[in-house]
């Protein structure tokens, strides 16, 4: 093993010792043990304690993750009436939090077509109050710079790094034209607080009913359609179009009644389509980056779903036609079979 490899193993062992020491002190149990509960696409990991009741340790290694944004957003959401994990102990500088244990199954694991409308309504019970929260002054925004950075992930990581296409004018000119049109339309939408990953994998069914919201630390102020799109056009599970159409209409009905600034339903459906194109392109870029930069190839298996999402929407909007040619000529031949509609 190289010296670098030895150092990594030593760092992992030291981190495990620190994590266990924090857990035992926070729990008041010198014999407590931890087992991995889950980890996400970043560097955070989650560990379940032994004993009853079980607790969750969030491990956010300093220098790679910062728990303070997570804590700040958690407090903001809780004060706004959104159900979020309760924090029972913290060691912020070390990157450790002790959280309530919300269980072992996310909504993604329990939702299906038979119960989807009930669960989606429960999700809207959390999304609507989230969108009504007034963000503090200086809160990050989904502005043109952020939208551009996200779209560039598709160019640089999927097209360039993963598929090996030179980013020449023949490729970038049609993309830049569509990106400009997308950004103009997105920035014209009403703005609310946006979770940015409001989907079943980040919602936890509670023992006493309802859902809790996870993974909210990247929240921004941005387009009102964004979280609606994320919920119904999930990164990890595809739904029939009639269920998606029902969900968008159901959200629109409830948001209108709640006094949120939604446009008419026809315009809102268009807004959902357009923010979906931006998000799907971004996610495809992120999946490629996770593979090539972070050594996490499993996410690319979901790339064909996003191709299907894009090709179901693009033909409906003339402004997006240059993008269709790029996808059909440069991406589809190398991505694999698309899932059925």
CSV table of C-alpha atoms in Angstrom, one decimal:
chain,number,residue,atom,x,y,z
A,1,UNK,CA,0.0,0.0,0.0
A,2,UNK,CA,1.3,3.5,-0.8
A,3,UNK,CA,2.0,6.0,1.9
A,4,UNK,CA,-1.0,8.0,0.7
A,5,UNK,CA,-3.2,4.9,1.1
A,6,UNK,CA,-1.9,4.3,4.6
A,7,UNK,CA,-2.6,7.9,5.6
A,8,UNK,CA,-6.2,7.6,4.3
A,9,UNK,CA,-6.8,4.4,6.3
A,10,UNK,CA,-5.3,6.1,9.4
A,11,UNK,CA,-7.5,9.1,8.9
A,12,UNK,CA,-10.6,6.9,8.5
A,13,UNK,CA,-9.7,5.0,11.7
A,14,UNK,CA,-9.1,8.2,13.6
A,15,UNK,CA,-12.4,9.7,12.3
A,16,UNK,CA,-14.3,6.5,13.4
A,17,UNK,CA,-12.8,6.8,16.9
A,18,UNK,CA,-13.8,10.4,17.2
A,19,UNK,CA,-17.3,9.7,15.9
A,20,UNK,CA,-17.8,6.9,18.4
A,21,UNK,CA,-16.5,9.0,21.3
A,22,UNK,CA,-18.9,11.8,20.4
A,23,UNK,CA,-21.8,9.3,20.2
A,24,UNK,CA,-21.0,7.8,23.6
A,25,UNK,CA,-20.7,11.1,25.3
A,26,UNK,CA,-23.9,12.5,23.7
A,27,UNK,CA,-25.8,9.4,24.5
A,28,UNK,CA,-24.4,9.0,28.0
A,29,UNK,CA,-23.6,5.4,27.2
A,30,UNK,CA,-20.0,4.3,27.3
A,31,UNK,CA,-20.8,1.0,25.7
A,32,UNK,CA,-22.8,2.4,22.7
A,33,UNK,CA,-21.8,1.2,19.2
A,34,UNK,CA,-22.5,2.6,15.7
A,35,UNK,CA,-23.4,1.0,12.5
A,36,UNK,CA,-23.7,2.7,9.1
A,37,UNK,CA,-27.2,3.9,8.4
A,38,UNK,CA,-26.6,5.7,5.0
A,39,UNK,CA,-24.4,8.1,3.1
A,40,UNK,CA,-25.2,10.5,0.3
A,41,UNK,CA,-23.6,11.7,-2.8
A,42,UNK,CA,-21.4,14.2,-0.8
A,43,UNK,CA,-19.1,13.4,2.1
A,44,UNK,CA,-21.7,13.3,4.9
A,45,UNK,CA,-22.4,9.9,6.4
A,46,UNK,CA,-25.0,8.7,8.9
A,47,UNK,CA,-24.6,6.2,11.7
A,48,UNK,CA,-27.3,4.5,13.8
A,49,UNK,CA,-26.6,3.9,17.5
A,50,UNK,CA,-27.2,0.7,19.4
A,51,UNK,CA,-29.6,0.6,22.3
A,52,UNK,CA,-33.1,2.0,22.6
A,53,UNK,CA,-34.2,4.5,21.4
A,54,UNK,CA,-31.7,4.5,18.5
A,55,UNK,CA,-30.2,7.8,17.4
A,56,UNK,CA,-28.5,9.0,14.3
A,57,UNK,CA,-25.0,10.5,14.2
A,58,UNK,CA,-24.4,12.8,11.2
A,59,UNK,CA,-20.7,12.8,10.3
A,60,UNK,CA,-19.7,15.8,8.2
A,61,UNK,CA,-15.9,15.8,8.0
A,62,UNK,CA,-14.5,19.4,8.4
A,63,UNK,CA,-12.8,20.6,5.3
A,64,UNK,CA,-15.2,18.5,3.2
A,65,UNK,CA,-18.6,19.3,4.7
A,66,UNK,CA,-19.9,22.0,7.0
A,67,UNK,CA,-22.8,21.3,9.4
A,68,UNK,CA,-23.5,25.0,10.0
A,69,UNK,CA,-25.5,25.6,6.8
A,70,UNK,CA,-27.5,22.5,7.5
A,71,UNK,CA,-28.3,23.7,11.0
A,72,UNK,CA,-29.2,27.1,9.9
A,73,UNK,CA,-31.7,25.9,7.3
A,74,UNK,CA,-33.0,23.3,9.7
A,75,UNK,CA,-33.9,26.0,12.2
A,76,UNK,CA,-35.5,28.2,9.5
A,77,UNK,CA,-37.7,25.3,8.2
A,78,UNK,CA,-38.7,24.2,11.7
A,79,UNK,CA,-39.7,27.8,12.6
A,80,UNK,CA,-41.8,27.9,9.4
A,81,UNK,CA,-43.8,24.8,10.3
A,82,UNK,CA,-41.8,22.2,8.3
A,83,UNK,CA,-41.1,18.8,10.0
A,84,UNK,CA,-37.3,18.3,10.0
A,85,UNK,CA,-35.0,16.1,12.1
A,86,UNK,CA,-34.6,17.2,15.7
A,87,UNK,CA,-31.0,17.9,16.9
A,88,UNK,CA,-30.2,16.3,20.3
A,89,UNK,CA,-26.5,17.1,20.6
A,90,UNK,CA,-23.9,18.8,18.5
A,91,UNK,CA,-20.1,19.3,18.2
A,92,UNK,CA,-20.1,21.7,15.3
A,93,UNK,CA,-16.4,22.3,14.9
A,94,UNK,CA,-15.8,18.5,14.7
A,95,UNK,CA,-18.7,18.0,12.3
A,96,UNK,CA,-20.8,15.8,14.4
A,97,UNK,CA,-24.5,16.0,15.2
A,98,UNK,CA,-26.8,13.6,17.1
A,99,UNK,CA,-30.2,13.5,15.6
A,100,UNK,CA,-33.5,11.7,16.3
A,101,UNK,CA,-33.9,8.5,14.3
A,102,UNK,CA,-36.7,8.8,11.9
A,103,UNK,CA,-36.5,5.1,10.8
A,104,UNK,CA,-35.0,3.1,8.1
A,105,UNK,CA,-37.2,3.7,5.1
A,106,UNK,CA,-37.5,6.8,3.0
A,107,UNK,CA,-40.6,7.7,1.1
A,108,UNK,CA,-38.9,6.3,-2.1
A,109,UNK,CA,-39.0,2.8,-0.5
A,110,UNK,CA,-42.7,2.8,0.4
A,111,UNK,CA,-44.4,4.8,-2.3
A,112,UNK,CA,-46.0,3.1,-5.3
A,113,UNK,CA,-48.7,3.8,-7.8
A,114,UNK,CA,-51.4,2.4,-5.5
A,115,UNK,CA,-50.6,4.8,-2.6
A,116,UNK,CA,-48.9,7.6,-4.5
A,117,UNK,CA,-51.7,10.2,-4.4
A,118,UNK,CA,-51.9,9.9,-0.6
A,119,UNK,CA,-48.2,10.2,-0.1
A,120,UNK,CA,-47.9,13.1,-2.6
A,121,UNK,CA,-50.5,15.0,-0.7
A,122,UNK,CA,-48.5,14.4,2.5
A,123,UNK,CA,-45.4,15.8,0.7
A,124,UNK,CA,-47.4,18.9,-0.3
A,125,UNK,CA,-48.2,19.3,3.4
A,126,UNK,CA,-44.5,20.0,3.9
A,127,UNK,CA,-43.8,21.8,0.6
A,128,UNK,CA,-46.5,24.4,0.9
A,129,UNK,CA,-45.3,25.8,4.3
A,130,UNK,CA,-41.7,25.6,3.1
A,131,UNK,CA,-42.5,27.8,0.1
A,132,UNK,CA,-44.3,30.3,2.4
A,133,UNK,CA,-41.2,30.9,4.6
A,134,UNK,CA,-39.6,34.3,4.1
A,135,UNK,CA,-35.9,33.9,3.6
A,136,UNK,CA,-33.5,36.0,5.6
A,137,UNK,CA,-31.7,38.9,4.0
A,138,UNK,CA,-28.7,37.9,2.0
A,139,UNK,CA,-30.1,34.3,1.5
A,140,UNK,CA,-28.6,32.7,-1.7
A,141,UNK,CA,-30.7,33.0,-4.8
A,142,UNK,CA,-31.2,30.9,-7.9
A,143,UNK,CA,-29.8,33.7,-10.0
A,144,UNK,CA,-28.4,33.6,-13.5
A,145,UNK,CA,-24.9,32.8,-12.3
A,146,UNK,CA,-26.1,29.7,-10.4
A,147,UNK,CA,-28.3,28.6,-13.3
A,148,UNK,CA,-25.3,28.9,-15.7
A,149,UNK,CA,-23.0,27.0,-13.4
A,150,UNK,CA,-25.5,24.2,-13.2
A,151,UNK,CA,-26.0,24.0,-16.9
A,152,UNK,CA,-22.3,23.9,-17.5
A,153,UNK,CA,-22.2,20.7,-15.6
A,154,UNK,CA,-24.0,19.0,-18.5
A,155,UNK,CA,-21.5,20.5,-21.0
A,156,UNK,CA,-18.3,19.8,-19.1
A,157,UNK,CA,-19.0,16.5,-17.4
A,158,UNK,CA,-21.5,14.6,-19.5
A,159,UNK,CA,-20.7,15.9,-23.0
A,160,UNK,CA,-17.0,16.6,-22.5
A,161,UNK,CA,-15.6,14.3,-19.9
A,162,UNK,CA,-18.0,11.3,-20.0
A,163,UNK,CA,-18.9,11.2,-23.7
A,164,UNK,CA,-15.7,12.7,-25.1
A,165,UNK,CA,-17.3,15.4,-27.3
A,166,UNK,CA,-15.2,18.4,-28.1
A,167,UNK,CA,-17.0,21.5,-26.9
A,168,UNK,CA,-16.7,23.3,-30.2
A,169,UNK,CA,-19.1,25.9,-31.8
A,170,UNK,CA,-21.2,23.2,-33.5
A,171,UNK,CA,-22.1,21.9,-30.0
A,172,UNK,CA,-22.0,25.0,-27.8
A,173,UNK,CA,-23.9,27.4,-30.1
A,174,UNK,CA,-27.3,25.5,-30.0
A,175,UNK,CA,-26.8,24.8,-26.3
A,176,UNK,CA,-26.1,28.5,-25.4
A,177,UNK,CA,-29.2,29.6,-27.4
A,178,UNK,CA,-31.4,27.2,-25.5
A,179,UNK,CA,-29.8,28.0,-22.2
A,180,UNK,CA,-30.4,31.7,-22.7
A,181,UNK,CA,-34.1,31.0,-23.5
A,182,UNK,CA,-34.4,28.8,-20.4
A,183,UNK,CA,-32.8,31.2,-18.1
A,184,UNK,CA,-35.0,34.1,-19.2
A,185,UNK,CA,-38.1,32.0,-18.7
A,186,UNK,CA,-37.0,30.6,-15.3
A,187,UNK,CA,-35.9,34.0,-13.9
A,188,UNK,CA,-39.3,35.4,-14.8
A,189,UNK,CA,-41.1,32.9,-12.5
A,190,UNK,CA,-42.3,33.9,-9.1
A,191,UNK,CA,-39.7,33.3,-6.4
A,192,UNK,CA,-40.1,31.3,-3.1
A,193,UNK,CA,-37.9,29.3,-0.8
A,194,UNK,CA,-36.6,26.3,-2.8
A,195,UNK,CA,-35.4,23.0,-1.2
A,196,UNK,CA,-33.6,22.0,-4.5
A,197,UNK,CA,-33.9,18.2,-3.9
A,198,UNK,CA,-37.5,17.8,-2.7
A,199,UNK,CA,-38.1,14.2,-3.8
A,200,UNK,CA,-39.1,10.9,-2.2
A,201,UNK,CA,-35.6,9.9,-1.3
A,202,UNK,CA,-35.3,13.0,0.9
A,203,UNK,CA,-38.7,12.6,2.7
A,204,UNK,CA,-39.1,10.2,5.7
A,205,UNK,CA,-42.5,8.6,6.7
A,206,UNK,CA,-43.1,9.2,10.4
A,207,UNK,CA,-44.4,6.6,12.8
A,208,UNK,CA,-47.2,8.9,13.8
A,209,UNK,CA,-48.1,9.8,10.2
A,210,UNK,CA,-46.9,12.5,7.8
A,211,UNK,CA,-43.4,13.1,6.5
A,212,UNK,CA,-40.2,14.7,7.6
A,213,UNK,CA,-37.9,16.6,5.2
A,214,UNK,CA,-34.2,15.8,4.8
A,215,UNK,CA,-31.2,17.1,2.9
A,216,UNK,CA,-32.2,20.7,2.7
A,217,UNK,CA,-28.9,22.5,3.3
A,218,UNK,CA,-28.6,23.7,-0.3
A,219,UNK,CA,-31.9,25.7,-0.2
A,220,UNK,CA,-32.1,29.0,-2.1
A,221,UNK,CA,-34.7,31.5,-3.1
A,222,UNK,CA,-35.8,30.6,-6.6
A,223,UNK,CA,-38.5,29.6,-9.1
A,224,UNK,CA,-41.8,28.3,-7.5
A,225,UNK,CA,-42.0,25.4,-9.9
A,226,UNK,CA,-38.6,23.9,-9.0
A,227,UNK,CA,-39.6,21.7,-6.0
A,228,UNK,CA,-42.8,20.7,-7.7
A,229,UNK,CA,-40.8,19.3,-10.6
A,230,UNK,CA,-38.4,17.6,-8.3
A,231,UNK,CA,-41.2,15.8,-6.5
A,232,UNK,CA,-43.0,14.5,-9.5
A,233,UNK,CA,-40.1,13.9,-11.9
A,234,UNK,CA,-38.0,12.0,-9.5
A,235,UNK,CA,-34.3,11.3,-10.1
A,236,UNK,CA,-34.7,7.7,-8.9
A,237,UNK,CA,-38.2,6.6,-9.9
A,238,UNK,CA,-40.3,7.4,-13.0
A,239,UNK,CA,-44.1,7.9,-12.7
A,240,UNK,CA,-46.8,7.6,-15.4
A,241,UNK,CA,-47.5,10.9,-17.1
A,242,UNK,CA,-51.1,11.0,-15.9
A,243,UNK,CA,-50.0,10.8,-12.3
A,244,UNK,CA,-47.5,13.6,-12.9
A,245,UNK,CA,-50.2,15.7,-14.5
A,246,UNK,CA,-52.5,15.0,-11.5
A,247,UNK,CA,-49.7,16.0,-9.1
A,248,UNK,CA,-48.9,19.3,-10.8
A,249,UNK,CA,-52.6,20.2,-10.9
A,250,UNK,CA,-53.1,19.1,-7.3
A,251,UNK,CA,-50.1,21.2,-6.2
A,252,UNK,CA,-51.5,24.2,-8.2
A,253,UNK,CA,-54.9,23.9,-6.5
A,254,UNK,CA,-53.5,23.7,-3.0
A,255,UNK,CA,-50.9,26.5,-3.7
A,256,UNK,CA,-53.5,28.8,-5.0
A,257,UNK,CA,-55.7,28.2,-1.9
A,258,UNK,CA,-52.6,28.8,0.3
A,259,UNK,CA,-52.0,32.2,-1.3
A,260,UNK,CA,-48.7,31.3,-3.0
A,261,UNK,CA,-47.9,33.3,-6.2
A,262,UNK,CA,-48.6,30.6,-8.8
A,263,UNK,CA,-49.7,31.7,-12.3
A,264,UNK,CA,-52.6,30.0,-14.1
A,265,UNK,CA,-52.4,26.3,-14.5
A,266,UNK,CA,-51.5,26.3,-18.2
A,267,UNK,CA,-48.6,28.7,-17.6
A,268,UNK,CA,-47.6,26.8,-14.5
A,269,UNK,CA,-47.4,23.5,-16.4
A,270,UNK,CA,-45.1,25.3,-18.9
A,271,UNK,CA,-42.9,26.6,-16.1
A,272,UNK,CA,-42.6,23.1,-14.6
A,273,UNK,CA,-41.6,21.8,-18.1
A,274,UNK,CA,-38.9,24.4,-18.5
A,275,UNK,CA,-37.4,24.2,-15.0
A,276,UNK,CA,-37.4,20.4,-15.5
A,277,UNK,CA,-35.2,20.8,-18.6
A,278,UNK,CA,-32.7,22.8,-16.6
A,279,UNK,CA,-32.7,20.4,-13.7
A,280,UNK,CA,-32.5,17.3,-15.8
A,281,UNK,CA,-29.5,18.7,-17.7
A,282,UNK,CA,-27.8,19.6,-14.4
A,283,UNK,CA,-28.4,16.2,-12.8
A,284,UNK,CA,-27.0,14.4,-15.9
A,285,UNK,CA,-23.9,16.5,-15.4
A,286,UNK,CA,-23.7,15.7,-11.7
A,287,UNK,CA,-24.1,12.0,-12.3
A,288,UNK,CA,-21.1,12.1,-14.7
A,289,UNK,CA,-19.1,14.1,-12.2
A,290,UNK,CA,-19.9,11.6,-9.5
A,291,UNK,CA,-18.5,8.9,-11.7
A,292,UNK,CA,-15.4,10.5,-13.0
A,293,UNK,CA,-14.4,12.8,-10.1
A,294,UNK,CA,-15.7,11.0,-7.1
A,295,UNK,CA,-15.6,7.3,-8.1
A,296,UNK,CA,-19.3,6.8,-7.7
A,297,UNK,CA,-20.5,5.2,-10.9
A,298,UNK,CA,-23.9,3.9,-9.8
A,299,UNK,CA,-25.7,7.2,-10.5
A,300,UNK,CA,-25.1,6.9,-14.2
A,301,UNK,CA,-27.5,4.0,-14.3
A,302,UNK,CA,-30.3,6.5,-14.0
A,303,UNK,CA,-29.2,8.7,-16.9
A,304,UNK,CA,-31.6,7.1,-19.4
A,305,UNK,CA,-34.5,8.2,-17.2
A,306,UNK,CA,-33.4,11.8,-17.6
A,307,UNK,CA,-33.1,11.4,-21.4
A,308,UNK,CA,-36.7,10.2,-21.4
A,309,UNK,CA,-37.8,13.1,-19.3
A,310,UNK,CA,-36.1,15.5,-21.7
A,311,UNK,CA,-37.4,13.9,-24.8
A,312,UNK,CA,-40.9,13.9,-23.5
A,313,UNK,CA,-40.9,17.6,-22.9
A,314,UNK,CA,-38.6,19.2,-25.6
A,315,UNK,CA,-41.0,18.6,-28.5
A,316,UNK,CA,-43.7,20.5,-26.7
A,317,UNK,CA,-41.7,23.8,-26.8
A,318,UNK,CA,-40.3,25.2,-30.0
A,319,UNK,CA,-37.8,27.2,-28.1
A,320,UNK,CA,-36.1,24.0,-27.1
A,321,UNK,CA,-35.7,22.4,-30.5
A,322,UNK,CA,-31.9,23.0,-30.9
A,323,UNK,CA,-31.4,21.0,-27.7
A,324,UNK,CA,-33.3,18.0,-29.2
A,325,UNK,CA,-30.8,17.7,-32.0
A,326,UNK,CA,-27.8,17.7,-29.6
A,327,UNK,CA,-29.4,15.0,-27.4
A,328,UNK,CA,-30.4,12.8,-30.3
A,329,UNK,CA,-27.1,13.1,-32.2
A,330,UNK,CA,-24.5,13.4,-29.4
A,331,UNK,CA,-26.0,11.8,-26.3
A,332,UNK,CA,-28.5,9.0,-27.1
A,333,UNK,CA,-26.2,6.8,-29.1
A,334,UNK,CA,-24.0,6.4,-26.0
A,335,UNK,CA,-26.4,6.5,-23.1
A,336,UNK,CA,-28.3,3.3,-23.6
A,337,UNK,CA,-31.9,2.2,-23.9
A,338,UNK,CA,-34.5,4.6,-22.6
A,339,UNK,CA,-37.2,3.5,-20.1
A,340,UNK,CA,-40.7,3.1,-21.5
A,341,UNK,CA,-43.1,6.0,-21.0
